[in-house]
């Protein structure tokens, strides 16, 4: 079973509250999703490999380091995962971006794939799959299937709010993939929405109702 990281950071907790509130504007919502994504990515790279090299400062030589993962790829699950991309690129500006489009059938809750475009070097990269909501876990599990089909081997999942049902399904289908989430909620309602959650993440990021 992969590692499951749940943030306990006060800054992240306060941002989750912004996301939950139904009075939060679209702009504030996007900002909080983006900032949380950057902070989750920061946590995910805590034990990242480093290359060392000499750097010349105006005062002399110093030992410098750079992340070994030069060719990371982030894969947002459309639509809502797209809201997480800017925050990740703030931390990893050279990161590639692959796109997977999925929506849940509202009755069956089964994800329907409608788009997939992944960089050719996905198999050589650390792949960061993103979606704000891990509800039943079906969308994230299917997205990781697509990444693996493209050759992806080192994969992590970043989500903002996870439900226990989603963690359970995802971990059993992909025990080799670590999950980083900002918050673990109580469960799902009878329409497959996370409670208390934040509502429909895609609608709130894109201003559709
Ligand atoms: C939402 C969310 C996830 C999925 C999570 O997308 O962004 O992709 O549901 O649910 P699951 O864990 O039960 O699969 P949605 O289907 O609403 O599509 P959208 O992002 O285009 O609005
Ligand atoms: N998708 C969402 O956008 N929100 C949920 O609570 C569950 C799935």
Coordinates of C-alpha atoms and ligand atoms in Angstrom, one line a residue, residues 80 104 133-135 188 192-195 197-203, ligand 2:
X80 CA -11.2 20.5 -11.9
X104 CA -18.5 11.0 -13.8
X133 CA -11.7 15.6 -5.2
X134 CA -11.0 12.0 -4.5
X135 CA -14.6 10.8 -4.0
X188 CA -19.9 10.5 0.6
X192 CA -21.4 10.5 -4.5
X193 CA -20.4 14.0 -3.2
X194 CA -17.9 14.4 -0.4
X195 CA -19.4 15.7 2.8
X197 CA -16.6 18.7 1.1
X198 CA -16.8 21.9 -0.9
X199 CA -19.5 21.0 -3.5
X200 CA -18.7 20.6 -7.2
X201 CA -15.0 21.5 -7.6
X202 CA -15.2 22.0 -11.4
X203 CA -18.3 24.3 -11.1
Ligands
LIG2 N1 -16.7 15.7 -7.5 C1 -16.8 17.0 -6.9 O1 -16.6 18.0 -7.6 N2 -17.2 17.1 -5.6 C2 -17.4 16.0 -4.9 O2 -17.8 16.2 -3.7 C3 -17.3 14.7 -5.4 C4 -17.0 14.6 -6.7

